[in-house]
PDB file of C-alpha atoms in Angstrom:
ATOM      1  CA  MET A   1      -8.995 -83.057 -10.130  1.00  0.00           C
ATOM      2  CA  ASN A   2     -12.237 -84.493 -11.474  1.00  0.00           C
ATOM      3  CA  SER A   3     -13.135 -85.945  -8.075  1.00  0.00           C
ATOM      4  CA  THR A   4     -12.561 -82.538  -6.428  1.00  0.00           C
ATOM      5  CA  LEU A   5     -14.813 -80.837  -8.972  1.00  0.00           C
ATOM      6  CA  ALA A   6     -17.445 -83.495  -8.439  1.00  0.00           C
ATOM      7  CA  ARG A   7     -17.372 -82.967  -4.664  1.00  0.00           C
ATOM      8  CA  LEU A   8     -17.755 -79.218  -5.144  1.00  0.00           C
ATOM      9  CA  ARG A   9     -20.473 -79.537  -7.763  1.00  0.00           C
ATOM     10  CA  THR A  10     -22.814 -81.632  -5.639  1.00  0.00           C
ATOM     11  CA  PRO A  11     -23.382 -79.065  -2.822  1.00  0.00           C
ATOM     12  CA  LEU A  12     -23.577 -76.229  -5.354  1.00  0.00           C
ATOM     13  CA  GLU A  13     -26.249 -78.036  -7.333  1.00  0.00           C
ATOM     14  CA  SER A  14     -28.106 -78.818  -4.123  1.00  0.00           C
ATOM     15  CA  GLY A  15     -27.920 -75.180  -3.024  1.00  0.00           C
ATOM     16  CA  PHE A  16     -29.220 -73.842  -6.341  1.00  0.00           C
ATOM     17  CA  ALA A  17     -31.996 -76.436  -6.378  1.00  0.00           C
ATOM     18  CA  GLN A  18     -33.008 -75.456  -2.845  1.00  0.00           C
ATOM     19  CA  ALA A  19     -32.980 -71.750  -3.743  1.00  0.00           C
ATOM     20  CA  GLY A  20     -35.211 -72.499  -6.735  1.00  0.00           C
ATOM     21  CA  ASN A  21     -37.632 -74.495  -4.579  1.00  0.00           C
ATOM     22  CA  ILE A  22     -37.833 -71.693  -2.014  1.00  0.00           C
ATOM     23  CA  PHE A  23     -38.526 -69.169  -4.770  1.00  0.00           C
ATOM     24  CA  ALA A  24     -41.220 -71.458  -6.177  1.00  0.00           C
ATOM     25  CA  LEU A  25     -42.835 -71.678  -2.745  1.00  0.00           C
ATOM     26  CA  LEU A  26     -42.672 -67.883  -2.465  1.00  0.00           C
ATOM     27  CA  LEU A  27     -44.550 -67.508  -5.751  1.00  0.00           C
ATOM     28  CA  ASP A  28     -47.047 -70.150  -4.632  1.00  0.00           C
ATOM     29  CA  VAL A  29     -47.671 -68.281  -1.372  1.00  0.00           C
ATOM     30  CA  LEU A  30     -48.166 -64.963  -3.177  1.00  0.00           C
ATOM     31  CA  ARG A  31     -50.572 -66.570  -5.628  1.00  0.00           C
ATOM     32  CA  LYS A  32     -52.643 -68.405  -3.010  1.00  0.00           C
ATOM     33  CA  THR A  33     -52.822 -65.431  -0.657  1.00  0.00           C
ATOM     34  CA  PHE A  34     -55.689 -64.034  -2.740  1.00  0.00           C
ATOM     35  CA  ARG A  35     -57.475 -67.367  -3.157  1.00  0.00           C
ATOM     36  CA  ARG A  36     -60.717 -67.790  -1.256  1.00  0.00           C
ATOM     37  CA  PRO A  37     -61.685 -68.879   1.319  1.00  0.00           C
ATOM     38  CA  PHE A  38     -59.004 -67.286   3.446  1.00  0.00           C
ATOM     39  CA  GLU A  39     -58.050 -69.044   6.684  1.00  0.00           C
ATOM     40  CA  TRP A  40     -58.818 -66.181   9.075  1.00  0.00           C
ATOM     41  CA  ARG A  41     -58.866 -68.345  12.202  1.00  0.00           C
ATOM     42  CA  GLU A  42     -55.444 -69.838  11.477  1.00  0.00           C
ATOM     43  CA  PHE A  43     -54.091 -66.392  10.584  1.00  0.00           C
ATOM     44  CA  ILE A  44     -55.250 -64.830  13.869  1.00  0.00           C
ATOM     45  CA  GLU A  45     -54.008 -67.751  15.964  1.00  0.00           C
ATOM     46  CA  GLN A  46     -50.595 -67.773  14.301  1.00  0.00           C
ATOM     47  CA  SER A  47     -50.258 -63.982  14.493  1.00  0.00           C
ATOM     48  CA  TRP A  48     -51.019 -64.086  18.207  1.00  0.00           C
ATOM     49  CA  PHE A  49     -48.546 -66.940  18.769  1.00  0.00           C
ATOM     50  CA  ILE A  50     -45.778 -65.205  16.793  1.00  0.00           C
ATOM     51  CA  ALA A  51     -46.394 -61.942  18.661  1.00  0.00           C
ATOM     52  CA  SER A  52     -46.335 -63.726  22.031  1.00  0.00           C
ATOM     53  CA  VAL A  53     -42.875 -65.209  21.401  1.00  0.00           C
ATOM     54  CA  SER A  54     -41.436 -62.053  19.790  1.00  0.00           C
ATOM     55  CA  ILE A  55     -42.615 -58.938  21.653  1.00  0.00           C
ATOM     56  CA  LEU A  56     -40.573 -59.260  24.842  1.00  0.00           C
ATOM     57  CA  PRO A  57     -37.277 -60.283  23.163  1.00  0.00           C
ATOM     58  CA  SER A  58     -37.682 -57.446  20.651  1.00  0.00           C
ATOM     59  CA  ALA A  59     -38.202 -54.835  23.371  1.00  0.00           C
ATOM     60  CA  LEU A  60     -35.253 -56.127  25.398  1.00  0.00           C
ATOM     61  CA  VAL A  61     -32.917 -56.241  22.402  1.00  0.00           C
ATOM     62  CA  ALA A  62     -34.017 -52.791  21.169  1.00  0.00           C
ATOM     63  CA  ILE A  63     -32.746 -51.038  24.316  1.00  0.00           C
ATOM     64  CA  PRO A  64     -29.042 -51.952  23.940  1.00  0.00           C
ATOM     65  CA  PHE A  65     -29.276 -51.508  20.169  1.00  0.00           C
ATOM     66  CA  GLY A  66     -30.579 -47.964  20.598  1.00  0.00           C
ATOM     67  CA  ALA A  67     -27.985 -47.277  23.283  1.00  0.00           C
ATOM     68  CA  VAL A  68     -25.091 -48.486  21.122  1.00  0.00           C
ATOM     69  CA  VAL A  69     -26.291 -46.464  18.130  1.00  0.00           C
ATOM     70  CA  ALA A  70     -26.747 -43.330  20.245  1.00  0.00           C
ATOM     71  CA  LEU A  71     -23.398 -43.646  22.012  1.00  0.00           C
ATOM     72  CA  GLN A  72     -21.464 -44.365  18.813  1.00  0.00           C
ATOM     73  CA  THR A  73     -23.081 -41.673  16.691  1.00  0.00           C
ATOM     74  CA  GLY A  74     -22.943 -39.194  19.573  1.00  0.00           C
ATOM     75  CA  SER A  75     -19.231 -39.768  20.016  1.00  0.00           C
ATOM     76  CA  LEU A  76     -18.545 -39.409  16.296  1.00  0.00           C
ATOM     77  CA  ILE A  77     -20.717 -36.323  15.894  1.00  0.00           C
ATOM     78  CA  LYS A  78     -19.001 -34.753  18.893  1.00  0.00           C
ATOM     79  CA  GLN A  79     -15.604 -35.203  17.248  1.00  0.00           C
ATOM     80  CA  LEU A  80     -16.929 -33.459  14.133  1.00  0.00           C
ATOM     81  CA  GLY A  81     -18.328 -30.580  16.175  1.00  0.00           C
ATOM     82  CA  ALA A  82     -21.957 -31.107  15.146  1.00  0.00           C
ATOM     83  CA  GLU A  83     -23.559 -32.038  18.461  1.00  0.00           C
ATOM     84  CA  SER A  84     -26.850 -30.455  17.392  1.00  0.00           C
ATOM     85  CA  PHE A  85     -27.392 -33.253  14.859  1.00  0.00           C
ATOM     86  CA  THR A  86     -26.885 -36.127  17.309  1.00  0.00           C
ATOM     87  CA  GLY A  87     -30.589 -36.808  17.646  1.00  0.00           C
ATOM     88  CA  ALA A  88     -31.225 -36.855  13.899  1.00  0.00           C
ATOM     89  CA  THR A  89     -28.360 -39.224  13.109  1.00  0.00           C
ATOM     90  CA  SER A  90     -29.279 -41.533  15.970  1.00  0.00           C
ATOM     91  CA  VAL A  91     -32.931 -41.672  14.918  1.00  0.00           C
ATOM     92  CA  LEU A  92     -32.076 -42.237  11.250  1.00  0.00           C
ATOM     93  CA  ALA A  93     -29.712 -45.074  12.097  1.00  0.00           C
ATOM     94  CA  THR A  94     -32.309 -46.663  14.372  1.00  0.00           C
ATOM     95  CA  VAL A  95     -35.309 -46.312  12.048  1.00  0.00           C
ATOM     96  CA  GLN A  96     -33.553 -47.215   8.791  1.00  0.00           C
ATOM     97  CA  GLN A  97     -31.170 -49.949   9.935  1.00  0.00           C
ATOM     98  CA  ALA A  98     -31.269 -51.026  13.584  1.00  0.00           C
ATOM     99  CA  ALA A  99     -35.028 -51.531  13.969  1.00  0.00           C
ATOM    100  CA  PRO A 100     -35.544 -53.630  10.794  1.00  0.00           C
ATOM    101  CA  VAL A 101     -32.443 -55.721  11.546  1.00  0.00           C
ATOM    102  CA  VAL A 102     -33.522 -56.407  15.129  1.00  0.00           C
ATOM    103  CA  THR A 103     -37.001 -57.284  13.872  1.00  0.00           C
ATOM    104  CA  ALA A 104     -35.525 -59.643  11.297  1.00  0.00           C
ATOM    105  CA  LEU A 105     -33.346 -61.395  13.859  1.00  0.00           C
ATOM    106  CA  ILE A 106     -36.219 -61.902  16.314  1.00  0.00           C
ATOM    107  CA  ILE A 107     -38.711 -62.968  13.646  1.00  0.00           C
ATOM    108  CA  ALA A 108     -36.280 -65.440  12.082  1.00  0.00           C
ATOM    109  CA  GLY A 109     -34.884 -66.744  15.360  1.00  0.00           C
ATOM    110  CA  ALA A 110     -38.028 -67.016  17.487  1.00  0.00           C
ATOM    111  CA  ALA A 111     -40.995 -67.140  15.114  1.00  0.00           C
ATOM    112  CA  GLY A 112     -39.249 -68.779  12.146  1.00  0.00           C
ATOM    113  CA  SER A 113     -37.851 -71.621  14.224  1.00  0.00           C
ATOM    114  CA  ALA A 114     -41.290 -72.215  15.775  1.00  0.00           C
ATOM    115  CA  VAL A 115     -42.954 -72.342  12.349  1.00  0.00           C
ATOM    116  CA  ALA A 116     -40.310 -74.704  10.970  1.00  0.00           C
ATOM    117  CA  ALA A 117     -40.634 -77.005  13.995  1.00  0.00           C
ATOM    118  CA  ASP A 118     -44.454 -77.023  13.804  1.00  0.00           C
ATOM    119  CA  LEU A 119     -44.614 -77.809  10.085  1.00  0.00           C
ATOM    120  CA  GLY A 120     -41.734 -80.269  10.373  1.00  0.00           C
ATOM    121  CA  SER A 121     -43.482 -82.241  13.102  1.00  0.00           C
ATOM    122  CA  ARG A 122     -46.665 -82.301  11.018  1.00  0.00           C
ATOM    123  CA  THR A 123     -44.685 -83.557   8.033  1.00  0.00           C
ATOM    124  CA  ILE A 124     -42.976 -86.458   9.808  1.00  0.00           C
ATOM    125  CA  ARG A 125     -46.342 -87.466  11.330  1.00  0.00           C
ATOM    126  CA  GLU A 126     -47.638 -87.555   7.724  1.00  0.00           C
ATOM    127  CA  GLU A 127     -50.324 -84.966   8.449  1.00  0.00           C
ATOM    128  CA  ILE A 128     -49.291 -83.025   5.340  1.00  0.00           C
ATOM    129  CA  ASP A 129     -49.637 -86.144   3.175  1.00  0.00           C
ATOM    130  CA  ALA A 130     -53.042 -86.840   4.724  1.00  0.00           C
ATOM    131  CA  MET A 131     -54.198 -83.300   3.886  1.00  0.00           C
ATOM    132  CA  GLU A 132     -53.109 -83.705   0.285  1.00  0.00           C
ATOM    133  CA  VAL A 133     -54.935 -87.052   0.041  1.00  0.00           C
ATOM    134  CA  LEU A 134     -58.106 -85.354   1.307  1.00  0.00           C
ATOM    135  CA  GLY A 135     -57.728 -82.639  -1.328  1.00  0.00           C
ATOM    136  CA  ILE A 136     -56.678 -79.896   1.138  1.00  0.00           C
ATOM    137  CA  ASP A 137     -53.882 -77.633  -0.042  1.00  0.00           C
ATOM    138  CA  PRO A 138     -51.340 -77.415   2.816  1.00  0.00           C
ATOM    139  CA  VAL A 139     -49.810 -74.230   1.375  1.00  0.00           C
ATOM    140  CA  ARG A 140     -53.108 -72.355   1.438  1.00  0.00           C
ATOM    141  CA  LYS A 141     -54.247 -73.930   4.709  1.00  0.00           C
ATOM    142  CA  LEU A 142     -51.032 -73.766   6.761  1.00  0.00           C
ATOM    143  CA  VAL A 143     -48.265 -71.812   5.045  1.00  0.00           C
ATOM    144  CA  VAL A 144     -50.107 -68.693   3.860  1.00  0.00           C
ATOM    145  CA  PRO A 145     -51.583 -67.790   7.296  1.00  0.00           C
ATOM    146  CA  ARG A 146     -48.188 -68.255   8.957  1.00  0.00           C
ATOM    147  CA  VAL A 147     -46.330 -66.161   6.389  1.00  0.00           C
ATOM    148  CA  LEU A 148     -48.900 -63.351   6.542  1.00  0.00           C
ATOM    149  CA  GLY A 149     -48.850 -63.530  10.332  1.00  0.00           C
ATOM    150  CA  MET A 150     -45.074 -63.113  10.350  1.00  0.00           C
ATOM    151  CA  MET A 151     -45.366 -60.135   8.000  1.00  0.00           C
ATOM    152  CA  LEU A 152     -47.995 -58.465  10.191  1.00  0.00           C
ATOM    153  CA  VAL A 153     -46.061 -59.048  13.411  1.00  0.00           C
ATOM    154  CA  ALA A 154     -42.838 -57.863  11.739  1.00  0.00           C
ATOM    155  CA  LEU A 155     -44.505 -54.565  10.808  1.00  0.00           C
ATOM    156  CA  LEU A 156     -45.761 -54.050  14.352  1.00  0.00           C
ATOM    157  CA  LEU A 157     -42.480 -55.117  15.937  1.00  0.00           C
ATOM    158  CA  ASN A 158     -40.559 -52.704  13.729  1.00  0.00           C
ATOM    159  CA  GLY A 159     -42.599 -49.826  15.149  1.00  0.00           C
ATOM    160  CA  LEU A 160     -42.092 -51.099  18.693  1.00  0.00           C
ATOM    161  CA  VAL A 161     -38.344 -51.508  18.243  1.00  0.00           C
ATOM    162  CA  SER A 162     -38.075 -48.052  16.662  1.00  0.00           C
ATOM    163  CA  VAL A 163     -39.862 -46.394  19.595  1.00  0.00           C
ATOM    164  CA  VAL A 164     -37.916 -48.310  22.254  1.00  0.00           C
ATOM    165  CA  GLY A 165     -34.621 -47.791  20.427  1.00  0.00           C
ATOM    166  CA  ILE A 166     -35.157 -44.043  20.039  1.00  0.00           C
ATOM    167  CA  ALA A 167     -36.183 -43.739  23.691  1.00  0.00           C
ATOM    168  CA  GLY A 168     -33.115 -45.697  24.757  1.00  0.00           C
ATOM    169  CA  GLY A 169     -30.876 -43.560  22.564  1.00  0.00           C
ATOM    170  CA  TYR A 170     -32.388 -40.385  23.995  1.00  0.00           C
ATOM    171  CA  PHE A 171     -31.868 -41.644  27.549  1.00  0.00           C
ATOM    172  CA  PHE A 172     -28.226 -42.604  27.061  1.00  0.00           C
ATOM    173  CA  ASN A 173     -27.343 -39.526  25.015  1.00  0.00           C
ATOM    174  CA  VAL A 174     -28.822 -37.067  27.483  1.00  0.00           C
ATOM    175  CA  LEU A 175     -27.600 -38.773  30.657  1.00  0.00           C
ATOM    176  CA  LEU A 176     -24.243 -40.259  29.676  1.00  0.00           C
ATOM    177  CA  GLN A 177     -23.016 -37.923  26.949  1.00  0.00           C
ATOM    178  CA  GLY A 178     -24.255 -34.653  28.304  1.00  0.00           C
ATOM    179  CA  GLY A 179     -26.593 -33.922  25.411  1.00  0.00           C
ATOM    180  CA  THR A 180     -29.469 -31.492  25.748  1.00  0.00           C
ATOM    181  CA  PRO A 181     -33.036 -32.764  25.352  1.00  0.00           C
ATOM    182  CA  GLY A 182     -34.063 -29.797  23.235  1.00  0.00           C
ATOM    183  CA  ALA A 183     -31.243 -30.237  20.716  1.00  0.00           C
ATOM    184  CA  TYR A 184     -31.836 -33.991  20.522  1.00  0.00           C
ATOM    185  CA  LEU A 185     -35.527 -33.544  19.697  1.00  0.00           C
ATOM    186  CA  ALA A 186     -35.203 -30.432  17.522  1.00  0.00           C
ATOM    187  CA  SER A 187     -32.733 -32.074  15.144  1.00  0.00           C
ATOM    188  CA  PHE A 188     -35.314 -34.639  13.980  1.00  0.00           C
ATOM    189  CA  SER A 189     -36.775 -32.304  11.388  1.00  0.00           C
ATOM    190  CA  ALA A 190     -33.334 -31.291  10.119  1.00  0.00           C
ATOM    191  CA  LEU A 191     -32.401 -34.614   8.509  1.00  0.00           C
ATOM    192  CA  ALA A 192     -35.291 -37.049   9.000  1.00  0.00           C
ATOM    193  CA  GLN A 193     -38.141 -37.377   6.522  1.00  0.00           C
ATOM    194  CA  LEU A 194     -41.219 -39.557   6.110  1.00  0.00           C
ATOM    195  CA  PRO A 195     -39.664 -41.990   3.564  1.00  0.00           C
ATOM    196  CA  ASP A 196     -37.161 -42.986   6.259  1.00  0.00           C
ATOM    197  CA  LEU A 197     -40.048 -44.491   8.200  1.00  0.00           C
ATOM    198  CA  TRP A 198     -41.532 -46.131   5.111  1.00  0.00           C
ATOM    199  CA  ILE A 199     -38.303 -47.894   4.174  1.00  0.00           C
ATOM    200  CA  GLY A 200     -38.091 -49.342   7.678  1.00  0.00           C
ATOM    201  CA  GLU A 201     -41.626 -50.714   7.389  1.00  0.00           C
ATOM    202  CA  ILE A 202     -40.982 -52.053   3.885  1.00  0.00           C
ATOM    203  CA  LYS A 203     -37.861 -53.832   5.111  1.00  0.00           C
ATOM    204  CA  ALA A 204     -39.794 -55.342   8.016  1.00  0.00           C
ATOM    205  CA  ALA A 205     -42.555 -56.638   5.712  1.00  0.00           C
ATOM    206  CA  VAL A 206     -40.049 -58.126   3.249  1.00  0.00           C
ATOM    207  CA  PHE A 207     -38.053 -59.706   6.081  1.00  0.00           C
ATOM    208  CA  GLY A 208     -41.209 -61.235   7.542  1.00  0.00           C
ATOM    209  CA  LEU A 209     -42.207 -62.615   4.134  1.00  0.00           C
ATOM    210  CA  LEU A 210     -38.805 -64.184   3.463  1.00  0.00           C
ATOM    211  CA  ALA A 211     -38.437 -65.565   6.990  1.00  0.00           C
ATOM    212  CA  GLY A 212     -41.883 -67.152   6.795  1.00  0.00           C
ATOM    213  CA  VAL A 213     -41.320 -68.727   3.384  1.00  0.00           C
ATOM    214  CA  ILE A 214     -37.895 -70.134   4.285  1.00  0.00           C
ATOM    215  CA  ALA A 215     -39.140 -71.514   7.597  1.00  0.00           C
ATOM    216  CA  ALA A 216     -42.174 -73.076   5.897  1.00  0.00           C
ATOM    217  CA  TYR A 217     -40.062 -74.672   3.175  1.00  0.00           C
ATOM    218  CA  LYS A 218     -37.664 -76.207   5.684  1.00  0.00           C
ATOM    219  CA  GLY A 219     -40.563 -77.397   7.806  1.00  0.00           C
ATOM    220  CA  LEU A 220     -42.249 -79.060   4.843  1.00  0.00           C
ATOM    221  CA  HIS A 221     -39.065 -80.860   3.760  1.00  0.00           C
ATOM    222  CA  PRO A 222     -37.331 -82.368   6.808  1.00  0.00           C
ATOM    223  CA  LYS A 223     -35.030 -85.348   6.332  1.00  0.00           C
ATOM    224  CA  GLY A 224     -34.458 -88.210   8.728  1.00  0.00           C
ATOM    225  CA  GLY A 225     -37.343 -88.146  11.187  1.00  0.00           C
ATOM    226  CA  PRO A 226     -37.260 -86.123  14.438  1.00  0.00           C
ATOM    227  CA  LYS A 227     -33.550 -85.393  14.043  1.00  0.00           C
ATOM    228  CA  GLY A 228     -34.303 -84.025  10.596  1.00  0.00           C
ATOM    229  CA  VAL A 229     -36.826 -81.618  12.087  1.00  0.00           C
ATOM    230  CA  GLY A 230     -34.167 -80.225  14.426  1.00  0.00           C
ATOM    231  CA  ASP A 231     -31.734 -79.888  11.533  1.00  0.00           C
ATOM    232  CA  ALA A 232     -34.415 -78.166   9.441  1.00  0.00           C
ATOM    233  CA  VAL A 233     -35.060 -75.634  12.229  1.00  0.00           C
ATOM    234  CA  ASN A 234     -31.350 -74.814  12.507  1.00  0.00           C
ATOM    235  CA  GLN A 235     -30.960 -74.546   8.747  1.00  0.00           C
ATOM    236  CA  SER A 236     -33.988 -72.278   8.419  1.00  0.00           C
ATOM    237  CA  VAL A 237     -32.574 -69.820  10.950  1.00  0.00           C
ATOM    238  CA  VAL A 238     -29.097 -69.761   9.377  1.00  0.00           C
ATOM    239  CA  ILE A 239     -30.385 -69.425   5.812  1.00  0.00           C
ATOM    240  CA  THR A 240     -32.841 -66.708   6.837  1.00  0.00           C
ATOM    241  CA  PHE A 241     -30.109 -64.677   8.539  1.00  0.00           C
ATOM    242  CA  MET A 242     -27.901 -64.859   5.441  1.00  0.00           C
ATOM    243  CA  VAL A 243     -30.725 -63.922   3.072  1.00  0.00           C
ATOM    244  CA  LEU A 244     -32.055 -61.095   5.242  1.00  0.00           C
ATOM    245  CA  PHE A 245     -28.695 -59.354   5.596  1.00  0.00           C
ATOM    246  CA  PHE A 246     -28.174 -59.541   1.838  1.00  0.00           C
ATOM    247  CA  VAL A 247     -31.691 -58.242   1.130  1.00  0.00           C
ATOM    248  CA  ASN A 248     -31.152 -55.447   3.670  1.00  0.00           C
ATOM    249  CA  LEU A 249     -28.068 -54.362   1.725  1.00  0.00           C
ATOM    250  CA  ILE A 250     -29.985 -54.345  -1.564  1.00  0.00           C
ATOM    251  CA  LEU A 251     -32.963 -52.409  -0.160  1.00  0.00           C
ATOM    252  CA  THR A 252     -30.681 -49.851   1.493  1.00  0.00           C
ATOM    253  CA  MET A 253     -28.733 -49.268  -1.717  1.00  0.00           C
ATOM    254  CA  VAL A 254     -31.919 -48.850  -3.747  1.00  0.00           C
ATOM    255  CA  TYR A 255     -33.449 -46.487  -1.179  1.00  0.00           C
ATOM    256  CA  LEU A 256     -30.367 -44.261  -1.014  1.00  0.00           C
ATOM    257  CA  GLN A 257     -30.338 -44.009  -4.801  1.00  0.00           C
ATOM    258  CA  VAL A 258     -34.067 -43.406  -5.277  1.00  0.00           C
ATOM    259  CA  VAL A 259     -34.843 -41.130  -2.314  1.00  0.00           C
ATOM    260  CA  PRO A 260     -32.488 -38.132  -1.999  1.00  0.00           C
ATOM    261  CA  ALA A 261     -31.350 -37.048   1.432  1.00  0.00           C
ATOM    262  CA  LYS A 262     -33.248 -34.135   2.923  1.00  0.00           C
ATOM    263  CA  GLY A 263     -31.690 -30.850   1.856  1.00  0.00           C
ATOM    264  CA  ALA A 264     -29.597 -32.468  -0.892  1.00  0.00           C
TER     265      ALA A 264
END
């Protein structure tokens, strides 16, 4: 019995310690974001790199996401006899949930893995140790620009995914489900409101922040040489997915409680 408890306690302690270290890095990043001088060159380069590996996958994934949302909501609304609200429900589902989730998946999978691999390779080559010996803060120099770049690209990608998803939903609803373009567009103002767009952008920014911090932490702490870098990349993606879905649940619950539905 004692040996079983000991085996269970070790991974739990390791998990809590890792969560504490990630939270400490998050606070460190937030604190050093406003410290001067800011690494503008690194920020622009990393933002461009993250955008280059994320834009095309986001656009391609947004089309089937918007189609699935439109087809499912259109079918359900049709059963309820409220076809005139198909456009509003489809847009709300896309803007509030589908677009931020797609953005989170792409940012964590494509950009987060690239950041973890880059920092991990620098760590095993002892570049990070060399920077610290020279008095250069690796968090301010390397981590902060990457995290802010992921936040910026996440905000932009969320808008792109929302537009592509809504366009895809409109296309599939009008052509495959026999919906009318006028009813689809006119129902926007019936249920949608400006805070629905803001919550999507807030989710995207938070997801980009968390994905960047987790990827940076894993990249700065690989174990076992090159193989450890690969393991760190895989772990960063898995942990980020788990955290982002949980945070999405929390933000959605808070939003639905704080912001009343239009007409309520």
